[in-house]
mmCIF file of C-alpha atoms and ligand atoms in Angstrom:
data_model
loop_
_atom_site.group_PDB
_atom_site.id
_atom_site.type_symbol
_atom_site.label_atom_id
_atom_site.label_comp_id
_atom_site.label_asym_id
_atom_site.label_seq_id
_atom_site.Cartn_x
_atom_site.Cartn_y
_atom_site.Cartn_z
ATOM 1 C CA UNK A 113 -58.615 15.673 -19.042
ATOM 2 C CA UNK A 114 -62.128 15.486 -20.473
ATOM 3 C CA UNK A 115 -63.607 11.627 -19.331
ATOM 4 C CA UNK A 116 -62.782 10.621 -15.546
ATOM 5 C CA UNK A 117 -64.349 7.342 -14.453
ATOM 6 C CA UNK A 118 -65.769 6.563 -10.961
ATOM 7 C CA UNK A 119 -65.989 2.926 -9.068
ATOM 8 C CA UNK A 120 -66.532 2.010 -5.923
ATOM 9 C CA UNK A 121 -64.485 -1.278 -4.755
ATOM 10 C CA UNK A 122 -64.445 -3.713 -1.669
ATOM 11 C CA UNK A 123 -66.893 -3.873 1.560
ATOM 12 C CA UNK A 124 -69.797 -0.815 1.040
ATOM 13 C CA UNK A 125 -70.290 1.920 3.074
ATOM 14 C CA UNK A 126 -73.241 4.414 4.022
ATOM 15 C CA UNK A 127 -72.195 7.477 1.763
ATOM 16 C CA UNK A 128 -70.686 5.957 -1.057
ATOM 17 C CA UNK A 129 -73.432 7.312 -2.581
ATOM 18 C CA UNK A 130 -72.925 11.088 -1.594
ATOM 19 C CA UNK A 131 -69.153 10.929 -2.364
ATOM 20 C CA UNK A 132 -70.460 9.166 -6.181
ATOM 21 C CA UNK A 133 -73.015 11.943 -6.433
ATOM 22 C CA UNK A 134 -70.181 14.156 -5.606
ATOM 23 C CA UNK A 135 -67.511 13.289 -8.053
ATOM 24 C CA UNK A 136 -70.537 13.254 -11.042
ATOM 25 C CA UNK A 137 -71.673 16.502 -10.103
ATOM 26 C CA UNK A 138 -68.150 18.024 -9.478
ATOM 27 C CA UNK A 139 -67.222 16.593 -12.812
ATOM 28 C CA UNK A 140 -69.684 17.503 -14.522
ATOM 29 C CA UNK A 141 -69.255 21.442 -13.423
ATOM 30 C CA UNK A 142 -65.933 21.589 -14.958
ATOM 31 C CA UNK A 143 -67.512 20.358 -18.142
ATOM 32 C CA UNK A 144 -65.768 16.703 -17.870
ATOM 33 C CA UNK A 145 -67.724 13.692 -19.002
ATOM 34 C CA UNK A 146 -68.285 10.748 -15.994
ATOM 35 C CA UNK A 147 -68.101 7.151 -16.152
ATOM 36 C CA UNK A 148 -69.647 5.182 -13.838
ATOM 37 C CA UNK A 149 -67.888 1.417 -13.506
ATOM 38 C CA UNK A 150 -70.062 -0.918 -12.006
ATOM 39 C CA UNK A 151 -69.228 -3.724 -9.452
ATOM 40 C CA UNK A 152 -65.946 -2.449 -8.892
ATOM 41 C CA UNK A 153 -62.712 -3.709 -10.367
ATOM 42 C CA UNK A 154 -64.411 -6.574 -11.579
ATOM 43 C CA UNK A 155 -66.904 -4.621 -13.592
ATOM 44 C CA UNK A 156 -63.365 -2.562 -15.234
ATOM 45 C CA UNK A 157 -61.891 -5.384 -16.293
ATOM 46 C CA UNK A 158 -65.821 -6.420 -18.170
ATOM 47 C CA UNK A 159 -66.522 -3.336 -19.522
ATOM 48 C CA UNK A 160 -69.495 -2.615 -17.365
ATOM 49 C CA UNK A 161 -69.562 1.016 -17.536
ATOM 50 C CA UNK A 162 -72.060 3.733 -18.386
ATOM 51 C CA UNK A 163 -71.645 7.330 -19.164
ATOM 52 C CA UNK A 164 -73.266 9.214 -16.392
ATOM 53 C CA UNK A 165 -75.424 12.433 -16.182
ATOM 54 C CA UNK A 166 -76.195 14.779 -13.483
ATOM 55 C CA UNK A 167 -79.787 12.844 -13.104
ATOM 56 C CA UNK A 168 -77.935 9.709 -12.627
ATOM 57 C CA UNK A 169 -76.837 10.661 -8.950
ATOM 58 C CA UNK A 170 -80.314 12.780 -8.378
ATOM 59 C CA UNK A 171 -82.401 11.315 -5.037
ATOM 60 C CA UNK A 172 -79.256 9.559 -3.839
ATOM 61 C CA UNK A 173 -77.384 11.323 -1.278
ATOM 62 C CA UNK A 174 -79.168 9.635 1.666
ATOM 63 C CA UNK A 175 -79.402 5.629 0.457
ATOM 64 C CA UNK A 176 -76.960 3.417 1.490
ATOM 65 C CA UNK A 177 -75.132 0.778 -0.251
ATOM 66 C CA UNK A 178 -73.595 2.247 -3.756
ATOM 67 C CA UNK A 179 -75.259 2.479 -6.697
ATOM 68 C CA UNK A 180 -72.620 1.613 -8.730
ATOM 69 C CA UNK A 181 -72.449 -1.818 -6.655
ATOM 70 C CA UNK A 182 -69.147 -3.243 -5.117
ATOM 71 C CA UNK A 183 -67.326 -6.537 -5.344
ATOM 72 C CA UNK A 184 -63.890 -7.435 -4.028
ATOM 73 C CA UNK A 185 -61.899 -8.601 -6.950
ATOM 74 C CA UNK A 186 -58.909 -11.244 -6.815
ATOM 75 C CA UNK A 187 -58.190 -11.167 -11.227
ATOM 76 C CA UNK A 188 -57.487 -7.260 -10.511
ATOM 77 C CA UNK A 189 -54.716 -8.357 -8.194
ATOM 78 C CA UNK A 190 -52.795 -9.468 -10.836
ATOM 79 C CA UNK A 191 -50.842 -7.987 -14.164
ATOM 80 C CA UNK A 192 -53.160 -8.999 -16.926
ATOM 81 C CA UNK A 193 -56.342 -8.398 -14.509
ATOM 82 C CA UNK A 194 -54.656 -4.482 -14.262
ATOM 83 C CA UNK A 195 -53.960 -4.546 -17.992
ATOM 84 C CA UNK A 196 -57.690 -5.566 -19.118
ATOM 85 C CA UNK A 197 -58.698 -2.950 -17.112
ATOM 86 C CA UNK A 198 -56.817 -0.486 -18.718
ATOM 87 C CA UNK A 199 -57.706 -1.233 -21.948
ATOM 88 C CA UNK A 200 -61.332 -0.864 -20.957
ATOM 89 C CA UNK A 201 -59.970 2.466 -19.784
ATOM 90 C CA UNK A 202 -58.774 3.591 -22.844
ATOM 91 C CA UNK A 203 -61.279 1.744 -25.447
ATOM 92 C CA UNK A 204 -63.953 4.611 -23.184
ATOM 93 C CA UNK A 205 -61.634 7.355 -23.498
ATOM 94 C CA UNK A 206 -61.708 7.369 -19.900
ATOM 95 C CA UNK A 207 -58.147 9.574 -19.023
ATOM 96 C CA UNK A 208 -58.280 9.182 -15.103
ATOM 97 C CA UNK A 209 -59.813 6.916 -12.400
ATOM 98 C CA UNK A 210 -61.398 7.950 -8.818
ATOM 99 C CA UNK A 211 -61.497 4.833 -6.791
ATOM 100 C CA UNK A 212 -63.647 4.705 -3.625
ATOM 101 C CA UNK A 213 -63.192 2.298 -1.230
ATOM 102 C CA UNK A 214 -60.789 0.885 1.434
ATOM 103 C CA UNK A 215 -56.848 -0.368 1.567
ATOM 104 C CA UNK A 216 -57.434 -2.976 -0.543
ATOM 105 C CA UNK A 217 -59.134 -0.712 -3.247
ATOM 106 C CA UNK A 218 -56.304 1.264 -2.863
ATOM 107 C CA UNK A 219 -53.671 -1.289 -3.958
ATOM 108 C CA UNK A 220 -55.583 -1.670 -7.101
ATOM 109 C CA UNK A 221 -55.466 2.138 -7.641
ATOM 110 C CA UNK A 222 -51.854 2.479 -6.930
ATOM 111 C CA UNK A 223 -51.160 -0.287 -9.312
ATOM 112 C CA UNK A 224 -52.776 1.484 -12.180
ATOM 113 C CA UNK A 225 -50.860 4.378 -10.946
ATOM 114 C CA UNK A 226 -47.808 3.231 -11.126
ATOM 115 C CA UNK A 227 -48.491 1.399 -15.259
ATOM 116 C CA UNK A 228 -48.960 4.963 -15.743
ATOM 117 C CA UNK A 229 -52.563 5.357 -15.360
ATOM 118 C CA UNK A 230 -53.695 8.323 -12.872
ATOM 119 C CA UNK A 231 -55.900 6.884 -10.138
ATOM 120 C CA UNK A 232 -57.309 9.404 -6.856
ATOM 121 C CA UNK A 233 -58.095 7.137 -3.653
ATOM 122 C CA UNK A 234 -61.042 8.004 -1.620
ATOM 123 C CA UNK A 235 -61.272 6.013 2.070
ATOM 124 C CA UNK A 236 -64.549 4.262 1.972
ATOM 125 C CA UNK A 237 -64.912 1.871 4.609
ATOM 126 C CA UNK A 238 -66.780 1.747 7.734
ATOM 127 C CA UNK A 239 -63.982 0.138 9.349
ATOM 128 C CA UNK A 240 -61.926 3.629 9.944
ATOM 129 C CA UNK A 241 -58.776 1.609 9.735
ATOM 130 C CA UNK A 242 -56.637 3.992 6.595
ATOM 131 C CA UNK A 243 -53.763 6.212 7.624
ATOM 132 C CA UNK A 244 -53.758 9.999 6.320
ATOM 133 C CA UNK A 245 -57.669 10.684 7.113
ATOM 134 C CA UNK A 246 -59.343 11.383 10.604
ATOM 135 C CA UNK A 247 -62.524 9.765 9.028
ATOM 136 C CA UNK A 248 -63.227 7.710 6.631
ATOM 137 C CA UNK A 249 -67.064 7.632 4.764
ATOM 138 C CA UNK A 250 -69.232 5.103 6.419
ATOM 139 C CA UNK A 251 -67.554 5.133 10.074
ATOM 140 C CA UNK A 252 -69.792 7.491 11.482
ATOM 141 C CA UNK A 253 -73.314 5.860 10.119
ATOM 142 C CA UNK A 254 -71.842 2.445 11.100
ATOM 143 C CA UNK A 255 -71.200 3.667 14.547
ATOM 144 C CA UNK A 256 -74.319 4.906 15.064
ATOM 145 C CA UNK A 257 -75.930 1.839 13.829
ATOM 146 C CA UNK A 258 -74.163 -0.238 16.649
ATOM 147 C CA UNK A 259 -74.890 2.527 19.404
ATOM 148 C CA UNK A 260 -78.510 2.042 18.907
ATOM 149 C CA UNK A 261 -78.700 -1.472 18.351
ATOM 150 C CA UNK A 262 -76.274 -1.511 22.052
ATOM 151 C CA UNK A 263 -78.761 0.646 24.029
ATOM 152 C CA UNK A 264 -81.781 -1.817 22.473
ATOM 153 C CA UNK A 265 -79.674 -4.703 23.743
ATOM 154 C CA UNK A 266 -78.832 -2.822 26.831
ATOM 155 C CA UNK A 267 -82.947 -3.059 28.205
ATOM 156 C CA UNK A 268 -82.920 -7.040 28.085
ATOM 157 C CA UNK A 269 -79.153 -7.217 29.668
ATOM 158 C CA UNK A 270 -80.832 -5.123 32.804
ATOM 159 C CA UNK A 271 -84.280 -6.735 32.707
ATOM 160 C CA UNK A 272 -82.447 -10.499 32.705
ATOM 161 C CA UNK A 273 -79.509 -9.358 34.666
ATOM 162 C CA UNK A 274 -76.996 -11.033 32.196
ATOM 163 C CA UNK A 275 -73.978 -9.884 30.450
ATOM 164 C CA UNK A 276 -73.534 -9.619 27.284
ATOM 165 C CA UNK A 277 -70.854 -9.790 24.401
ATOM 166 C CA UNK A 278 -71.382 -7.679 21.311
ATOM 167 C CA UNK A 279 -69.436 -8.646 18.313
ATOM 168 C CA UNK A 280 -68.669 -5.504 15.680
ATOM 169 C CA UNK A 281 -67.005 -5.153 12.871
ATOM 170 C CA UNK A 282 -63.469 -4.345 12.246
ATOM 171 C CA UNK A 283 -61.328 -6.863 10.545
ATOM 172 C CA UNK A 284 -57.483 -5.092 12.099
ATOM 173 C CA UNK A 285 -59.202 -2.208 13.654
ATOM 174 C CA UNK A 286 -60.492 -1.032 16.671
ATOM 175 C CA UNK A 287 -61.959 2.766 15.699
ATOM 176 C CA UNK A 288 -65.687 0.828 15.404
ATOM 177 C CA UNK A 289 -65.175 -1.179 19.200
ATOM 178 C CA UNK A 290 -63.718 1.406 21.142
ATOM 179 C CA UNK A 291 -65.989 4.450 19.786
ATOM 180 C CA UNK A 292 -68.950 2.352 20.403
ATOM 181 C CA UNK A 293 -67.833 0.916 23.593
ATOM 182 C CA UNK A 294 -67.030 4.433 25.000
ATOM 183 C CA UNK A 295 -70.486 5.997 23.719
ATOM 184 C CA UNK A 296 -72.104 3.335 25.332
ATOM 185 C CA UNK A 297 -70.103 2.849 28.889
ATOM 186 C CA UNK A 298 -68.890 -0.629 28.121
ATOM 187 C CA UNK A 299 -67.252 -2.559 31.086
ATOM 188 C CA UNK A 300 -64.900 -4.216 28.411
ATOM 189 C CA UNK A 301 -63.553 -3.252 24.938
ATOM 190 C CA UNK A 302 -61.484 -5.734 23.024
ATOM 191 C CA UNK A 303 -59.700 -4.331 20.119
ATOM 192 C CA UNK A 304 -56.885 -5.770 17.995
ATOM 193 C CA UNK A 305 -54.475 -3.048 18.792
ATOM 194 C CA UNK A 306 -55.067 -2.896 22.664
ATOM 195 C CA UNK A 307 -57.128 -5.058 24.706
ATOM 196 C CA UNK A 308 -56.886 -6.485 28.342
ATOM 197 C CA UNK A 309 -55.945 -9.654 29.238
ATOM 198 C CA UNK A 310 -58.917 -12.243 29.557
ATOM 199 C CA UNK A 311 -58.219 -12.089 33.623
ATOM 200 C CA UNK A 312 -58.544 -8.361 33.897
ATOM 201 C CA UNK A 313 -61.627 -8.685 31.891
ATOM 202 C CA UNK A 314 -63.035 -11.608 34.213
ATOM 203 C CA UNK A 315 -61.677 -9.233 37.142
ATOM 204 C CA UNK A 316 -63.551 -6.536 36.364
ATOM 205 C CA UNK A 317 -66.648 -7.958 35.784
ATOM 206 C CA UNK A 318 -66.380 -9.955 38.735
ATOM 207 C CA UNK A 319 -65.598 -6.150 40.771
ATOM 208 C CA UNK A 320 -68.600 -4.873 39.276
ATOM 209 C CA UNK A 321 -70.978 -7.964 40.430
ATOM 210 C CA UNK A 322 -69.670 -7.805 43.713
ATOM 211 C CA UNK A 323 -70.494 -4.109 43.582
ATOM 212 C CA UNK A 324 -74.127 -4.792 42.979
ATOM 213 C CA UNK A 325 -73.873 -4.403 38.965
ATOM 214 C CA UNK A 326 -76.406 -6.776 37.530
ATOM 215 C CA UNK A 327 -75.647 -6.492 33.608
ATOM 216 C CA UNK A 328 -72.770 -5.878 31.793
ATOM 217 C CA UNK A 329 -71.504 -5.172 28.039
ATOM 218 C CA UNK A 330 -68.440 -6.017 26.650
ATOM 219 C CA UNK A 331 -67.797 -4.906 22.878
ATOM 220 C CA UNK A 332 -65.593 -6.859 21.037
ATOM 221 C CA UNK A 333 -64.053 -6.207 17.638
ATOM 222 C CA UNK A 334 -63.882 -9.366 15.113
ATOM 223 C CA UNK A 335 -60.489 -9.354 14.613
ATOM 224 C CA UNK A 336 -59.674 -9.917 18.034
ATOM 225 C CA UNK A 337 -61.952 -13.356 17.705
ATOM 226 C CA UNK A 338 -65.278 -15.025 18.097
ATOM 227 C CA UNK A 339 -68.073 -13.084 20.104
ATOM 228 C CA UNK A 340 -69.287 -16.684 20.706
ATOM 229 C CA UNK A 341 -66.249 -18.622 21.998
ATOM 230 C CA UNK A 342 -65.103 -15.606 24.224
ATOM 231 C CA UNK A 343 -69.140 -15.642 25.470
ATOM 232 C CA UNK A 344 -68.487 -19.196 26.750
ATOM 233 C CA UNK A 345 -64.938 -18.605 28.561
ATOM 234 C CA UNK A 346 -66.753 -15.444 29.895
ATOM 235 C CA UNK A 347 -69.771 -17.355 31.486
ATOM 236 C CA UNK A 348 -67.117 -20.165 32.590
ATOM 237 C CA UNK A 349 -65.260 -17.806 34.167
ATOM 238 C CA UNK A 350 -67.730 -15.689 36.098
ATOM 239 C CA UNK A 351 -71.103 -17.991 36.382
ATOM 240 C CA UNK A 352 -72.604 -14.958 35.122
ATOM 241 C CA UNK A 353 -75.308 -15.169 32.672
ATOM 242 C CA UNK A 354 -73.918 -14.364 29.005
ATOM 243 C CA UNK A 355 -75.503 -13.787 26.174
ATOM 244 C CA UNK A 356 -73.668 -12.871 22.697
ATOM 245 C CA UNK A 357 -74.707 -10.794 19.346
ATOM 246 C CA UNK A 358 -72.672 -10.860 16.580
ATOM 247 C CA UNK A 359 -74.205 -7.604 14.569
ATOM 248 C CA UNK A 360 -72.556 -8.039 11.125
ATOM 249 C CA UNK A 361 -73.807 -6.822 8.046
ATOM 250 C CA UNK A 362 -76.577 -4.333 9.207
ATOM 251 C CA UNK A 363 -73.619 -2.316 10.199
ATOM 252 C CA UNK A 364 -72.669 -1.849 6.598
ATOM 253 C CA UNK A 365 -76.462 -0.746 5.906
ATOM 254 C CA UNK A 366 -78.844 2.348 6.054
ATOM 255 C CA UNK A 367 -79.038 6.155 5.050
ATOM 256 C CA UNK A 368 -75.816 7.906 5.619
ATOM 257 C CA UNK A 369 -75.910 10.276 8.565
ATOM 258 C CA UNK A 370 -75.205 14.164 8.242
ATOM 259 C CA UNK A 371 -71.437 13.737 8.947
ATOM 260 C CA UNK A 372 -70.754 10.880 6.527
ATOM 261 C CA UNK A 373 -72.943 13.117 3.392
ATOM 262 C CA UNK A 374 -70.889 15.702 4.251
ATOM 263 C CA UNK A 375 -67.898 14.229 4.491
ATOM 264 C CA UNK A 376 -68.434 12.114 1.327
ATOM 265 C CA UNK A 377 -69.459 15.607 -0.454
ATOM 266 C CA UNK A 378 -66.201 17.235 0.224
ATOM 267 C CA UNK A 379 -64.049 14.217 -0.630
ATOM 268 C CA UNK A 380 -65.376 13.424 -3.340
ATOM 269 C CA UNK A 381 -65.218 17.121 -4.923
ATOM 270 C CA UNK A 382 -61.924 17.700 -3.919
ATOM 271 C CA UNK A 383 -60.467 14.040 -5.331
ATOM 272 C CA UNK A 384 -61.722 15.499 -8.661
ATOM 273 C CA UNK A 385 -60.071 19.041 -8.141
ATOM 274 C CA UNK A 386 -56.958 17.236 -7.549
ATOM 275 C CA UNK A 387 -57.526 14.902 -10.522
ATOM 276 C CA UNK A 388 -58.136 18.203 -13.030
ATOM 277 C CA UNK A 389 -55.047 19.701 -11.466
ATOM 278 C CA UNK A 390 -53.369 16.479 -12.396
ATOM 279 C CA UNK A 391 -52.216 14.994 -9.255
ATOM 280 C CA UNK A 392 -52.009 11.358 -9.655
ATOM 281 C CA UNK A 393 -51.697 8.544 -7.002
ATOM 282 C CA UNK A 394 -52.845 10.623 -4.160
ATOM 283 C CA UNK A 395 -55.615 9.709 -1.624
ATOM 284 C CA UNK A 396 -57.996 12.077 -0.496
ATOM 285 C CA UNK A 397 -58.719 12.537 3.271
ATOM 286 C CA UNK A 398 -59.499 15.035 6.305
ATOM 287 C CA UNK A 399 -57.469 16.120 8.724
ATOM 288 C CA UNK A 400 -58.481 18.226 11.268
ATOM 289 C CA UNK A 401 -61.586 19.198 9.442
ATOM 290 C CA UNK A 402 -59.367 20.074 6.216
ATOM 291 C CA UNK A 403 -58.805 18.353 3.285
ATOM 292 C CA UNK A 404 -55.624 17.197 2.649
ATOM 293 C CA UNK A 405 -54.427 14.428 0.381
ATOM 294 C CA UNK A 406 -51.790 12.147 0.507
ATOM 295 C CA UNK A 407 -49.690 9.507 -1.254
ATOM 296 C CA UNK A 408 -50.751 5.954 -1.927
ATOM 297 C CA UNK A 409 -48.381 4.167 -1.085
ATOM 298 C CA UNK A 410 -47.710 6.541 2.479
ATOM 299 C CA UNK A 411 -51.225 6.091 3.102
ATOM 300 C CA UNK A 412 -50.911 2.080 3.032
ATOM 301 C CA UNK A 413 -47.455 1.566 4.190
ATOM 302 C CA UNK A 414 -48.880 3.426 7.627
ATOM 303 C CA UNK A 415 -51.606 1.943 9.956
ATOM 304 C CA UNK A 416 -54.661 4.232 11.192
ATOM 305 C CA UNK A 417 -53.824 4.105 15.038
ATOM 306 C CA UNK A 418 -56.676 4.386 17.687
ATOM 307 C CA UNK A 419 -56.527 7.420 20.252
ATOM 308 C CA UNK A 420 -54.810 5.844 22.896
ATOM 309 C CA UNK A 421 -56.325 8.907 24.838
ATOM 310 C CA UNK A 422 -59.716 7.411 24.515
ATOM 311 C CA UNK A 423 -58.679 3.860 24.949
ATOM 312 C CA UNK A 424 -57.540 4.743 28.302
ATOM 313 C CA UNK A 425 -60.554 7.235 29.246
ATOM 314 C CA UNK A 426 -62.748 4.214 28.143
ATOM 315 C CA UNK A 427 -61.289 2.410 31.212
ATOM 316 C CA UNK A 428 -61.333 4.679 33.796
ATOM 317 C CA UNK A 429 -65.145 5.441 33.223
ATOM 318 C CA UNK A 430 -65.951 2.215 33.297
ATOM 319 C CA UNK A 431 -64.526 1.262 36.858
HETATM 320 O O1 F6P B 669 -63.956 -3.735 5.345
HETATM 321 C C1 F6P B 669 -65.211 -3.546 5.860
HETATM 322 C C2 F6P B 669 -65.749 -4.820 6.447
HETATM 323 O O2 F6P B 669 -67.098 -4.569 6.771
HETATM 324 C C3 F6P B 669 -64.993 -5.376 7.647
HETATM 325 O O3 F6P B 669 -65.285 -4.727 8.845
HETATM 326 C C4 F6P B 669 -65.408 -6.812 7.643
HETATM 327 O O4 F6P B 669 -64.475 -7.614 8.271
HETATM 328 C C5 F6P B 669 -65.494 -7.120 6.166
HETATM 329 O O5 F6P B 669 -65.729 -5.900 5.527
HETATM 330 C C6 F6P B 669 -66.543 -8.132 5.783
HETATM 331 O O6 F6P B 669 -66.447 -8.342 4.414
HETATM 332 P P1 F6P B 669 -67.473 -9.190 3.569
HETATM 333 O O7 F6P B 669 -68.738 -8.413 3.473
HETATM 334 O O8 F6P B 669 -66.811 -9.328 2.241
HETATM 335 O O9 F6P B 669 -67.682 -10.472 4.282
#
């Protein structure tokens, strides 16, 4: 292989960047030419891509976002979409494709796979929510984001004596709910995957009032529902004072912290290591602090399960 192309697909995450900077300067050591693709698949199936050099990915590795932009892409979910794509492929002399992003990103890349173009998955989401990785880039800066912006809303819950319902993301998964909920001794966390009912929420709320607590937080994930309309029933059901923040996008912003440039670093050498030893279809990950990789189609036909451990830890600090 001599030309490997590089795109980053679906929902960004903080160090995309790194794990870009990565596969360039990995690339580029072995003496292989890099192509950057712009705006994800939808930028393949244009054409939008540019030969890159080591100084492309200089003064990167701690912005957020992804310099070679992202886009979800319906046309690549079908045949011809795949096709044009491949022909872009080919009319670059680009031999093999590193695709960083989430599950969805990964069904394109399996796709190309399997017309018999080699793709390499990296798990770029801050969502944590792909099988066959402990981490995946962009969890670890997105958590930290919410943590902070939890402890900020933590001083007005006490001063006003109200409790309050804090929206995250996490379309299926919980990884972003119950890590932040845990780090930051929520009284409720509502996850897709395990949550209590809305009485034993109420209950224990209601426990802790009685008990002299004056402020609560519950953190709620968004694919268990609306912050807002669970706010309401919540302030129905306990005539406490409730106030909700639904923290969206700024969780998908900001520098990358130390774990996520690291992590992205390693992942994205190693997905071209496997690439140059021709491996094809595989998805990079870490387990256990090693790198492993795994198939495509394993990695999506399995969900990412939450630690049950912590789930239930979660719970009995927060009696
Ligand atoms: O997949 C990452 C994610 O941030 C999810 O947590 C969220 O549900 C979704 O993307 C939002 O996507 P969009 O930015 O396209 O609205």
């Amino acid at each position: 292989m001599k030309k490997i192309g590089v795109l980053t697909s679906g929902g960004d995450a903080p160090g995309m960047n790194a794990a870009i900077r990565a596969v360039v300067r990995k690339a580029i050591y072995h003496e292989i030419d890099v192509y950057g693709i712009m705006n994800g698949y939808q930028g393949l199936i244009n054409g939008n891509i540019e030969k890159m050099e080591i100084g492309s990915v200089g003064d990167i590795i701690h912005r957020g976002g992804t310099v070679l932009r992202s886009a979800r892409c319906d046309e690549f979910k079908t045949d011809e979409g795949q096709e044009k794509g491949i022909a872009q492929l080919k009319k670059f002399g680009i031999e093999g494709l590193i695709v960083i992003g989430g599950d969805g990103s990964f069904h394109g890349a399996q796709s190309l796979t399997d017309k018999g173009y080699p793709c390499i998955g990296i798990p770029g989401t801050i969502d944590n929510d792909i099988a066959g990785t402990d981490f995946t880039i962009g969890f670890d800066t997105a958590l930290n984001t919410i943590i902070e912006a939890i402890d900020k809303i933590r001083d007005t819950a006490t001063s006003h004596e109200r409790t309050y319902v804090i929206e995250v993301m996490g379309r299926n998964a919980g990884d972003l709910a119950l890590w932040a909920g845990l780090a930051d001794g929520a009284e409720s966390i509502l996850i897709p995957e395990k949550s209590d009912s809305f009485e034993e929420v109420v209950n224990r709320l209601k426990r802790g009032h009685e008990r002299g607590k004056k402020h609560s937080i519950i953190v709620l994930a968004e694919g268990v529902g609306s912050g807002f309309s669970f706010g309401e029933r919540i302030e129905k059901a306990t005539n406490l004072e409730t106030r909700v923040t639904v923290l969206g996008h700024i969780q998908r912003g900001g520098s990358p912290t130390a774990q996520d440039r690291v992590l992205a670093s390693r992942l994205g050498a190693q997905a071209v290591d496997i690439l140059l030893a021709g491996k094809v279809g595989r998805m990079v990950g870490i387990e256990n602090n090693k790198l492993v990789d795994h198939d495509l189609y394993d990695v999506m036909s399995h969900e990412h399960h939450i630690n049950s451990d912590m789930y239930k830890l979660s719970k009995e600090l927060s009696i």
